[in-house]
Coordinates of C-alpha atoms and ligand atoms in Angstrom, one line a residue:
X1 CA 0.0 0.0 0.0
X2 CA 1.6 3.8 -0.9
X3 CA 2.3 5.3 2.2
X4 CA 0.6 8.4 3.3
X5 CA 2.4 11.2 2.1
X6 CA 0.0 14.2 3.3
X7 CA 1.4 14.1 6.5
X8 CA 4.8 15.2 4.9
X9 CA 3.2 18.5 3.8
X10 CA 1.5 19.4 7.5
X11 CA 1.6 22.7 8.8
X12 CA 3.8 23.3 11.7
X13 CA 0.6 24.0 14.0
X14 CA -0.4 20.1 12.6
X15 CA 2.9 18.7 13.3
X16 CA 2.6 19.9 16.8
X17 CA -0.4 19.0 17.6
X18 CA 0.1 15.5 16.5
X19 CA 3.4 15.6 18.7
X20 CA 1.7 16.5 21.8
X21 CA -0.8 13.7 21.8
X22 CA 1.5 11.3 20.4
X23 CA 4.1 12.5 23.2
X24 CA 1.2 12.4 26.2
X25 CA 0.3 8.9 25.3
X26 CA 3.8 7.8 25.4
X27 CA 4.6 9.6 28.8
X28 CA 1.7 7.7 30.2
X29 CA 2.8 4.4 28.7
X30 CA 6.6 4.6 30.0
X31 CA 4.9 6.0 33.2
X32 CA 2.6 2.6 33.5
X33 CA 4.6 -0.1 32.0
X34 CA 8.6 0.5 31.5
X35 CA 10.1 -0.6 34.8
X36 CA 12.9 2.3 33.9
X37 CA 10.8 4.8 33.3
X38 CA 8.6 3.9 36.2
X39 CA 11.6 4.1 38.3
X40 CA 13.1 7.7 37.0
X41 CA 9.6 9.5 37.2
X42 CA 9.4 8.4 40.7
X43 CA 13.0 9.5 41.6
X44 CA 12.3 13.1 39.8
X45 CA 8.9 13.3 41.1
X46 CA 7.2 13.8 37.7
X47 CA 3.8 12.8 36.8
X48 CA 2.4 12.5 33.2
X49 CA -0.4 15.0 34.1
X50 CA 2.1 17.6 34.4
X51 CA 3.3 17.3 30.8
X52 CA 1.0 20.1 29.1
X53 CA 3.2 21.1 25.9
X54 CA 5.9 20.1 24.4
X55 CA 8.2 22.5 26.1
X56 CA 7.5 20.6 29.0
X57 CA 9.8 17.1 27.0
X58 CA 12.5 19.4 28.3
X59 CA 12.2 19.1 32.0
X60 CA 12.7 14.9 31.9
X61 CA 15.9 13.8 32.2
X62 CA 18.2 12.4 29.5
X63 CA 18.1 8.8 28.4
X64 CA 21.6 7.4 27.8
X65 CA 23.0 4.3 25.9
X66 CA 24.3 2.8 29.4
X67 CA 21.2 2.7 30.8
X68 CA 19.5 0.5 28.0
X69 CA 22.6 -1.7 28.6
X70 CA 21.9 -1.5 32.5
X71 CA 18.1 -2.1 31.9
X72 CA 19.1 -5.0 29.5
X73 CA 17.4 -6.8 28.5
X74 CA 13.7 -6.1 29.0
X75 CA 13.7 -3.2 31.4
X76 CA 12.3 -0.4 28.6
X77 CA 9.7 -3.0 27.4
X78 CA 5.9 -1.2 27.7
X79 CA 4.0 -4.5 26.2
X80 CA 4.0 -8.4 27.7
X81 CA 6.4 -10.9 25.3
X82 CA 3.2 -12.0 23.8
X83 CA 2.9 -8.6 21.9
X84 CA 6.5 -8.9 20.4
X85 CA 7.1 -10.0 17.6
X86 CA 10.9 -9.2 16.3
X87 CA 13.8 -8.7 18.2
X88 CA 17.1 -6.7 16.4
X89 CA 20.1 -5.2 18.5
X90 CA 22.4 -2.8 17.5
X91 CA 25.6 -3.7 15.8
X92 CA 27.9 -2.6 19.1
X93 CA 30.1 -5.0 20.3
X94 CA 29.9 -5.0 24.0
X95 CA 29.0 -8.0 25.7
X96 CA 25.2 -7.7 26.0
X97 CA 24.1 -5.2 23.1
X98 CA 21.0 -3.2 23.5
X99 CA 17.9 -5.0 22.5
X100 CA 15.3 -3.3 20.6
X101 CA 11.4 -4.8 20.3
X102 CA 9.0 -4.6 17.7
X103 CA 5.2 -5.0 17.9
X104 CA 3.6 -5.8 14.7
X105 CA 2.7 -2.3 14.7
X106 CA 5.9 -0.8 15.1
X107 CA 6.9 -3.4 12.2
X108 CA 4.4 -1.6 10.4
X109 CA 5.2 1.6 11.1
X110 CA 8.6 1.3 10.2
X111 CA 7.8 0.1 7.3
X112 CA 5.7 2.9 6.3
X113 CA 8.6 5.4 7.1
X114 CA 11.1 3.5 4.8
X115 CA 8.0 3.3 2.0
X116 CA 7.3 6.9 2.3
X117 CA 11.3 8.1 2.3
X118 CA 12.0 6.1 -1.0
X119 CA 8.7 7.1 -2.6
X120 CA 10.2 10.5 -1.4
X121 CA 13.9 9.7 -3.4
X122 CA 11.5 8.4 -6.7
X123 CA 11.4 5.0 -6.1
X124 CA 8.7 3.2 -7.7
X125 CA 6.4 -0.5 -8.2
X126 CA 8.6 -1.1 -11.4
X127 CA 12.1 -0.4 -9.5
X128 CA 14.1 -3.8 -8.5
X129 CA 15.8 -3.2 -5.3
X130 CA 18.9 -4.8 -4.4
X131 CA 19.3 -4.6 -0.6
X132 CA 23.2 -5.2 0.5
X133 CA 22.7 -4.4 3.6
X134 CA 23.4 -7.5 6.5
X135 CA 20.7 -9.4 7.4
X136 CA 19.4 -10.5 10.7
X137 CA 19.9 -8.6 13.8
X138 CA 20.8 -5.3 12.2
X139 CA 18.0 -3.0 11.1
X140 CA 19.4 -2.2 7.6
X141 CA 18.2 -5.2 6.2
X142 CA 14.7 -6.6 7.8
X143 CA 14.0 -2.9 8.5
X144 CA 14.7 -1.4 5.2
X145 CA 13.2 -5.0 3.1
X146 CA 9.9 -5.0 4.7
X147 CA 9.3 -1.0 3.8
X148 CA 10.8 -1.6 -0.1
X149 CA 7.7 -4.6 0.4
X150 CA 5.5 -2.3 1.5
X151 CA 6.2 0.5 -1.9
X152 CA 5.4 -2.9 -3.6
X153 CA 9.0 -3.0 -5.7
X154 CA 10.7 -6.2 -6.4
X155 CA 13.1 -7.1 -3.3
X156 CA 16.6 -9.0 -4.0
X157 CA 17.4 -9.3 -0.1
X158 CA 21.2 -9.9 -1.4
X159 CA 22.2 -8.8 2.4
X160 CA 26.1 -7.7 2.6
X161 CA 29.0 -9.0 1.2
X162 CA 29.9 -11.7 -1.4
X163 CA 30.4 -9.3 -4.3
X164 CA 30.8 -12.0 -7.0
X165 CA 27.0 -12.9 -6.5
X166 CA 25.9 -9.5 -5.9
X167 CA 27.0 -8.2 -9.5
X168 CA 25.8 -11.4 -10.5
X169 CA 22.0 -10.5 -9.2
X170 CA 22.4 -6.6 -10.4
X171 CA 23.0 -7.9 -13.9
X172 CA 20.5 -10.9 -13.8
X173 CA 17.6 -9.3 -12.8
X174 CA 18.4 -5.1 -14.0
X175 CA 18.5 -3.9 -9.9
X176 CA 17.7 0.2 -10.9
X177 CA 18.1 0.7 -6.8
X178 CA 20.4 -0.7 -4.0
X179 CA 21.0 -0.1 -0.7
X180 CA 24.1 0.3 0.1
X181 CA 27.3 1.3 2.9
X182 CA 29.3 4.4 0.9
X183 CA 32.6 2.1 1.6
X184 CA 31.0 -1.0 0.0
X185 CA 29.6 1.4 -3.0
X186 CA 33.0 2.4 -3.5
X187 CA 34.5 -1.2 -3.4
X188 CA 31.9 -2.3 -5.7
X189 CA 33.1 -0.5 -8.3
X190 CA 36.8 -1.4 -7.9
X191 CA 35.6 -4.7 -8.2
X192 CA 33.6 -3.7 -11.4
X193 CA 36.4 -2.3 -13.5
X194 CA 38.8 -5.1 -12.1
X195 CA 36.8 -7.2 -13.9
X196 CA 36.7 -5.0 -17.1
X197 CA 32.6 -3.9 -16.1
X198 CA 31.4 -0.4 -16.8
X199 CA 29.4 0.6 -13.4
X200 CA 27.2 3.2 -15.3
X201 CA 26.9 0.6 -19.0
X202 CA 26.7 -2.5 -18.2
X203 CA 24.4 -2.3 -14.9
X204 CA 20.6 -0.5 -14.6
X205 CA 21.4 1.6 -11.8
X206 CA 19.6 4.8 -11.1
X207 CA 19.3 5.5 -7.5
X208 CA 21.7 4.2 -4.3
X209 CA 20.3 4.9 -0.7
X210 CA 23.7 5.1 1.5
X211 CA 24.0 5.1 5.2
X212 CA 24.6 3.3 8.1
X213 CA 28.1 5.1 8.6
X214 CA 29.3 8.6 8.0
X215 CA 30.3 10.1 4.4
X216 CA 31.0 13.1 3.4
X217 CA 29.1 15.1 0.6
X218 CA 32.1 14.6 -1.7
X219 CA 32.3 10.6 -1.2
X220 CA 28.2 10.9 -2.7
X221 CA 29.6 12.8 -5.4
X222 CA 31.7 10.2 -6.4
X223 CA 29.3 7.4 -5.9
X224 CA 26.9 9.1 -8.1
X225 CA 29.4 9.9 -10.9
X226 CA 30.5 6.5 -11.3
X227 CA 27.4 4.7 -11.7
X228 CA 25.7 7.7 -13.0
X229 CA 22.7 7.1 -10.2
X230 CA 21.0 9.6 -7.8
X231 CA 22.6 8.6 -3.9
X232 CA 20.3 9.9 -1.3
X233 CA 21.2 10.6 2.5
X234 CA 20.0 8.0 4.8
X235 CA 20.0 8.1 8.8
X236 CA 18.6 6.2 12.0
X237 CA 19.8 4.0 14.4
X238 CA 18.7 0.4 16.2
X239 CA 17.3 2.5 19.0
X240 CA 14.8 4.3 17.4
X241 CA 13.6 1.5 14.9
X242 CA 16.9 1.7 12.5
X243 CA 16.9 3.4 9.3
X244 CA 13.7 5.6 8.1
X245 CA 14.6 8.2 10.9
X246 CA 15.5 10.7 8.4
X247 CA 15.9 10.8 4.5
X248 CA 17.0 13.1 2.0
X249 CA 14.6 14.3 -0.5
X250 CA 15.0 15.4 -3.9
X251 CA 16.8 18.9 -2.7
X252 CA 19.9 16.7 -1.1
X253 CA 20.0 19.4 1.3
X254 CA 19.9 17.9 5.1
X255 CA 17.5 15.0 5.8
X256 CA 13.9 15.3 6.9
X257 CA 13.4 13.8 10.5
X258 CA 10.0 12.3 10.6
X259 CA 8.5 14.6 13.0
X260 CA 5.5 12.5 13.9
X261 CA 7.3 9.6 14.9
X262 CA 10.0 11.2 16.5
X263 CA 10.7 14.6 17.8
X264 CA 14.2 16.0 17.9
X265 CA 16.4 18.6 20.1
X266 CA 20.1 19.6 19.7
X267 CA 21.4 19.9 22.8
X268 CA 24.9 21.3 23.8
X269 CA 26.8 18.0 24.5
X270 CA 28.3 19.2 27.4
X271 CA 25.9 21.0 29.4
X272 CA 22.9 19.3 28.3
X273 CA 21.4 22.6 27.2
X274 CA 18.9 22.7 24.0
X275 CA 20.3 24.9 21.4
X276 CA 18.4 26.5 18.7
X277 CA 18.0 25.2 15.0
X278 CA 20.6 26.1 13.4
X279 CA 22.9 25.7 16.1
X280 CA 25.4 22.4 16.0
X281 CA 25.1 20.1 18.9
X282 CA 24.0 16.5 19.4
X283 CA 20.7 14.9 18.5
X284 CA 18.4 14.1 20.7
X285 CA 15.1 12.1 20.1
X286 CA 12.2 11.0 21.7
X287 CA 10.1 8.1 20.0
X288 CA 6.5 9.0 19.9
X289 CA 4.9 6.2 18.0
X290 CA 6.6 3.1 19.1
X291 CA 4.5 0.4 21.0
X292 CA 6.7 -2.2 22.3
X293 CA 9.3 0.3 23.3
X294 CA 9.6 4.2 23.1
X295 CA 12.5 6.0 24.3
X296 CA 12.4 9.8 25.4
X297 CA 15.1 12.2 25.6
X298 CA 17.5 9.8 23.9
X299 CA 21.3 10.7 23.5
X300 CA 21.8 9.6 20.0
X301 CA 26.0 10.6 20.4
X302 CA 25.4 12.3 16.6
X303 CA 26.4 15.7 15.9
X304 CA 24.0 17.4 13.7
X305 CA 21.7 20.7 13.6
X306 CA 18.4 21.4 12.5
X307 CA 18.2 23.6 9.3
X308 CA 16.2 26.7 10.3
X309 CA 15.0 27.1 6.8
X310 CA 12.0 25.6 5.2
X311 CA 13.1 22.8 2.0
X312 CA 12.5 24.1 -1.4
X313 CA 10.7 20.8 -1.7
X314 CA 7.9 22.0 0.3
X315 CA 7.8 19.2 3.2
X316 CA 7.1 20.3 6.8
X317 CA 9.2 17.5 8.9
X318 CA 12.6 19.6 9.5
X319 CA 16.0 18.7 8.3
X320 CA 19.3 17.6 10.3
X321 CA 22.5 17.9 8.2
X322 CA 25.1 15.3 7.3
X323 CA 26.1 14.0 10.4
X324 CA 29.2 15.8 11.5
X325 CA 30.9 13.7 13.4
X326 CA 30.0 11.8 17.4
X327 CA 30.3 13.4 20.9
X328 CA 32.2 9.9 22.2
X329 CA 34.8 8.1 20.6
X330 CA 32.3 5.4 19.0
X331 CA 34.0 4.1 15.8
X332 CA 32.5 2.1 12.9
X333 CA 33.8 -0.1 10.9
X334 CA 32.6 -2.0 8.6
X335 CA 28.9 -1.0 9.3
X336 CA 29.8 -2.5 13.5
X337 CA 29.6 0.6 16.2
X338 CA 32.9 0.0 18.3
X339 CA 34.2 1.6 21.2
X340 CA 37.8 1.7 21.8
X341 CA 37.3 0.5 25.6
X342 CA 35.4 -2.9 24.8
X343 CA 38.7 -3.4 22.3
X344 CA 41.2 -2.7 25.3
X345 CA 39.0 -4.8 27.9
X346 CA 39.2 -7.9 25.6
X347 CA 42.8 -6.9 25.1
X348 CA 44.3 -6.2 29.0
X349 CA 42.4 -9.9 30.3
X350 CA 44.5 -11.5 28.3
X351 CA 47.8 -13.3 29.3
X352 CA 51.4 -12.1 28.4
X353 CA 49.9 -8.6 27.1
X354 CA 52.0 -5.9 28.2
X355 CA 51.1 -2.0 28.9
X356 CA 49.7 -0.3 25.6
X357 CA 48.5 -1.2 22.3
X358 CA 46.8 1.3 19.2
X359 CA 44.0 0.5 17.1
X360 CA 44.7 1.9 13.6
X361 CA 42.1 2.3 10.8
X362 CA 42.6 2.6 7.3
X363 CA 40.8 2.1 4.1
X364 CA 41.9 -0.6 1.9
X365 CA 40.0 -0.1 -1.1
X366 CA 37.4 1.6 -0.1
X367 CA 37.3 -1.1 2.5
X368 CA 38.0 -0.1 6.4
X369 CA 41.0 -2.3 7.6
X370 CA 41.1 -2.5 11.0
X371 CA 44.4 -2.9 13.1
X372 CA 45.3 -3.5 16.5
X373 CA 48.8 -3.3 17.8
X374 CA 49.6 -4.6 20.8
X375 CA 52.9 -4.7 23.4
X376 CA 53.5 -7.8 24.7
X377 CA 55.5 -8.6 28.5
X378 CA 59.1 -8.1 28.7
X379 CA 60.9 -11.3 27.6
X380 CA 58.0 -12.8 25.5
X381 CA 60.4 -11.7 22.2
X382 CA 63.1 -14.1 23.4
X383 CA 61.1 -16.9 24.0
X384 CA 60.0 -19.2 20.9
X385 CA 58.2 -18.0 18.0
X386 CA 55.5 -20.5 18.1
X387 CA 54.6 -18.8 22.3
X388 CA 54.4 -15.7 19.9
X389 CA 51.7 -16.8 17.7
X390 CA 50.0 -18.7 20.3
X391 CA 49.8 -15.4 22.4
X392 CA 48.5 -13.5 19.0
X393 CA 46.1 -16.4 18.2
X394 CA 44.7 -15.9 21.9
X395 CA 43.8 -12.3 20.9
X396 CA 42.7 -13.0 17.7
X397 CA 40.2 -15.1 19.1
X398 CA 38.9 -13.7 21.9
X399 CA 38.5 -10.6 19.8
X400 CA 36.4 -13.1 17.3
X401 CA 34.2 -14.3 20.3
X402 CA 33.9 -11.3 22.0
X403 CA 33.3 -8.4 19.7
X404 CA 33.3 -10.5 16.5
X405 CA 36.4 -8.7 14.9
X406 CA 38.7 -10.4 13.1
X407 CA 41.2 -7.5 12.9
X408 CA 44.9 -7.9 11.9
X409 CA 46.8 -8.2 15.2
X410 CA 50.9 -7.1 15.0
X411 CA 52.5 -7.9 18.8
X412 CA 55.2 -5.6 19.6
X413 CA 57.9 -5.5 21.9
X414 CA 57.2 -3.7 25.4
X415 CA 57.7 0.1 25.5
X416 CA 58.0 0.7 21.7
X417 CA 54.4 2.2 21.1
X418 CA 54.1 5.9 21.8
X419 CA 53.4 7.4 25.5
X420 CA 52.0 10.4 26.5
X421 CA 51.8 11.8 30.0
X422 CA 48.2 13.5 29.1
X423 CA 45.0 11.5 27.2
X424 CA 46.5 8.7 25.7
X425 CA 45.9 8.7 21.9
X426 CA 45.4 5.2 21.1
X427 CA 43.4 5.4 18.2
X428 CA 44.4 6.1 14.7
X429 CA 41.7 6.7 12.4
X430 CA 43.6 7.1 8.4
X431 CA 41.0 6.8 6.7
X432 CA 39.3 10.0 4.7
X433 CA 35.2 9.9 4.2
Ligands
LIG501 O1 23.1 2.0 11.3 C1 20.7 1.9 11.1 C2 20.8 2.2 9.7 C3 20.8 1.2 8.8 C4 20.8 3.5 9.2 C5 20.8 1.4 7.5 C6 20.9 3.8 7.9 C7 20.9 2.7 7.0 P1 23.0 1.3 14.3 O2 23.8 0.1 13.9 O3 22.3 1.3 15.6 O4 21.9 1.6 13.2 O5 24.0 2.6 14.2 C8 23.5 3.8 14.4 O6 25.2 4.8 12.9 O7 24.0 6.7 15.6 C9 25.2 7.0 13.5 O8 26.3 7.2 14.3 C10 25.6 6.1 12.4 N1 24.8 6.4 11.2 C11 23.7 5.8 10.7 N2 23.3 6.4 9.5 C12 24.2 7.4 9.3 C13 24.4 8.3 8.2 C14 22.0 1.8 11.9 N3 23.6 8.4 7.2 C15 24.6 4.9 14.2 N4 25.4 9.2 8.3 C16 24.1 6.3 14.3 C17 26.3 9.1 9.4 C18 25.2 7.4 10.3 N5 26.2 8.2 10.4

């Protein structure tokens, strides 16, 4: 079924209106059934009655990534198992990753979010769309699959990787639109003109929706020049039903955030403050048509602002720019959020390790390559080689099991990484986006 696309042209008064119920309803049903929520409105004193406008979103507190991993696994659940029906968690690499529930209804509403953003982009029934995103627990492939459903275009759920097969499918069946990382996009076409294939002649290509890692506008610019396609923008994350949280319309200037399924705020990262649009901070977002589990107030980590400006294209929902970069030191690679620490942690319990190590990135055809150097204990370089490997085979595969890397791993004798007496750097990101 289309999606309804009115709702992209309401008038600011109609936006917020919507909000405000949508936002009361949800108060009441974090209030009544999230065991977290239950627990920080009683600690802060706040009743749901008090929440009159939508100014009032701003006297709650925060909700952080920890405490969905302290509240883990069904602490910000508002309906009883029997009303799930999907499961994903987000691609982060700790040990217990944040679980995110679907009714059927959220299901459905995500879907309709993905269907409206690519009828938005030009996507139509006749369109076959190659989705190369993974599969299974992360939301760029169920999420995005049952919304390309939902337009009623043909679906190639290719997932990620294997790039033999997937130029084999693109060719087979004509794909005209694929969904895509930029870093695979790029890789794609080396592979293409390794094997003597003309991206933009010898495939039907006409539009790419990229996302899931940041870019810059000049990466886009590439992709679209060497397939000769239109690349759209494309933003969300696991916690807020994964991608179809804001799209890029036909202007490519900012993405619209679907203002009545979530509301945004840009706060100064630091003090917590919300800025005005316009102003760069980090975005903030409160679900307001989720069932199973809404989120208020949620610290995405993203830096972003709201454009003040109304789009040329004439929708209401407002726009956040390219993502600029993330308040933590979260890295991702290869589509997988990481975070330094859960690297080290898996790193320092080991045996035979030594004082410091250094995660490097680079790209490697287009590809991110990831790393890790590591010291190992005075005297481990004048034993035998074979206590060497063993000791580098240990990290390898604790690394595997742990945060499912398989990074390169060079050992290193003690004290020959650089020290220094302030923040340590021990990341080195080379690659250019
Ligand atoms: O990456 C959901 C998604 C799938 C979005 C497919 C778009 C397409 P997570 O694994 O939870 O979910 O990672 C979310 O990825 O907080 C951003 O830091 C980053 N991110 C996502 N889209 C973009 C983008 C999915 N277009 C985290 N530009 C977010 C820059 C992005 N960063």
């Amino acid at each position: 079924m289309a999606p309804d696309c009115k709702i992209e042209y309401l008038s600011r008064e109609e936006i917020e209106k919507l909000q405000l119920v949508r936002l009361k309803k949800t108060v009441e049903r974090v209030f009544e059934k999230s065991p977290f929520y239950k627990k920080m409105f009683k600690e802060i004193g706040f009743k749901p009655s008090r929440l009159k406008s939508l100014k009032d979103l701003s006297s709650l507190p925060f909700t952080q990534r920890k405490d969905l991993r302290n509240n883990f696994p069904y602490g910000f659940l508002t309906v009883s198992l029997q009303k799930v029906v999907r499961l994903h968690t987000s691609t982060g690499t700790t040990g217990k990753p944040k679980a995110v529930f679907f009714t059927q209804k959220d299901l459905d509403q995500a879907s309709e979010l993905i269907a409206r953003s690519m009828k938005m982009t030009g996507a139509k029934r006749e369109d076959i769309f190659q989705n190369m995103m993974s599969y299974g627990l992360f939301t760029g492939g169920l999420i995005f699959h049952y919304g390309a459903e939902k337009l009623g275009l043909l679906v190639i759920p290719s997932g990620a990787g294997n790039t033999e097969r997937q130029l084999e499918l693109m060719r087979d069946f004509r794909t005209t639109i694929v969904h895509i990382t930029p870093s695979y996009a790029l890789y794609l076409a080396d592979v293409m003109e390794e094997k003597g294939l003309n991206p933009k002649v010898d495939f039907s290509l006409r539009l790419a929706y990229l996302g899931a890692e940041p870019y810059s506008e000049e990466t886009r610019k590439k992709i679209e020049k060497i397939f000769n396609l239109n690349a759209y923008n494309s933003y969300g994350l696991s916690e807020m039903n994964g991608p179809g949280v804001a799209f890029e319309c036909e202007e490519k200037e900012g993405m619209h955030l679907w203002e009545d399924n979530f509301i945004p705020e840009i706060i100064n990262p630091s003090t917590g403050e919300v800025l005005e649009d316009g102003e760069e901070g980090e975005l903030v977002l409160t679900s307001i048509n989720r069932e199973a589990m809404p989120i208020l107030r949620y610290r995405t980590g993203d830096l972003t602002f709201l454009y003040p400006q109304k789009c040329r294209c004439g929708r209401t929902h407002r726009r956040i720019s390219r993502i600029k970069g993330r308040t933590d030191d979260m890295l991702i690679v290869r589509g997988v959020n990481i975070f330094p620490s859960e690297i080290e942690r898996v790193i320092m319990g080991l045996p035979g390790i030594g004082r410091n190590y250094q995660i490097i990135l680079e790209r490697e055809r287009s590809l991110d390559k990831l790393k890790i150097k590591v010291e190992v204990e005075k005297g481990l370089f004048n034993g035998s080689l074979e206590h060497l490997k063993g000791v580098e085979n240990r990290i390898k595969a604790r690394l595997k099991a742990e945060l499912m890397l398989t990074p390169e791993v060079e050992l290193v004798e003690p004290g020959s990484l650089p020290t220094t007496t302030g923040k340590a750097k021990r990341v080195i990101d080379k690659r250019v986006i």
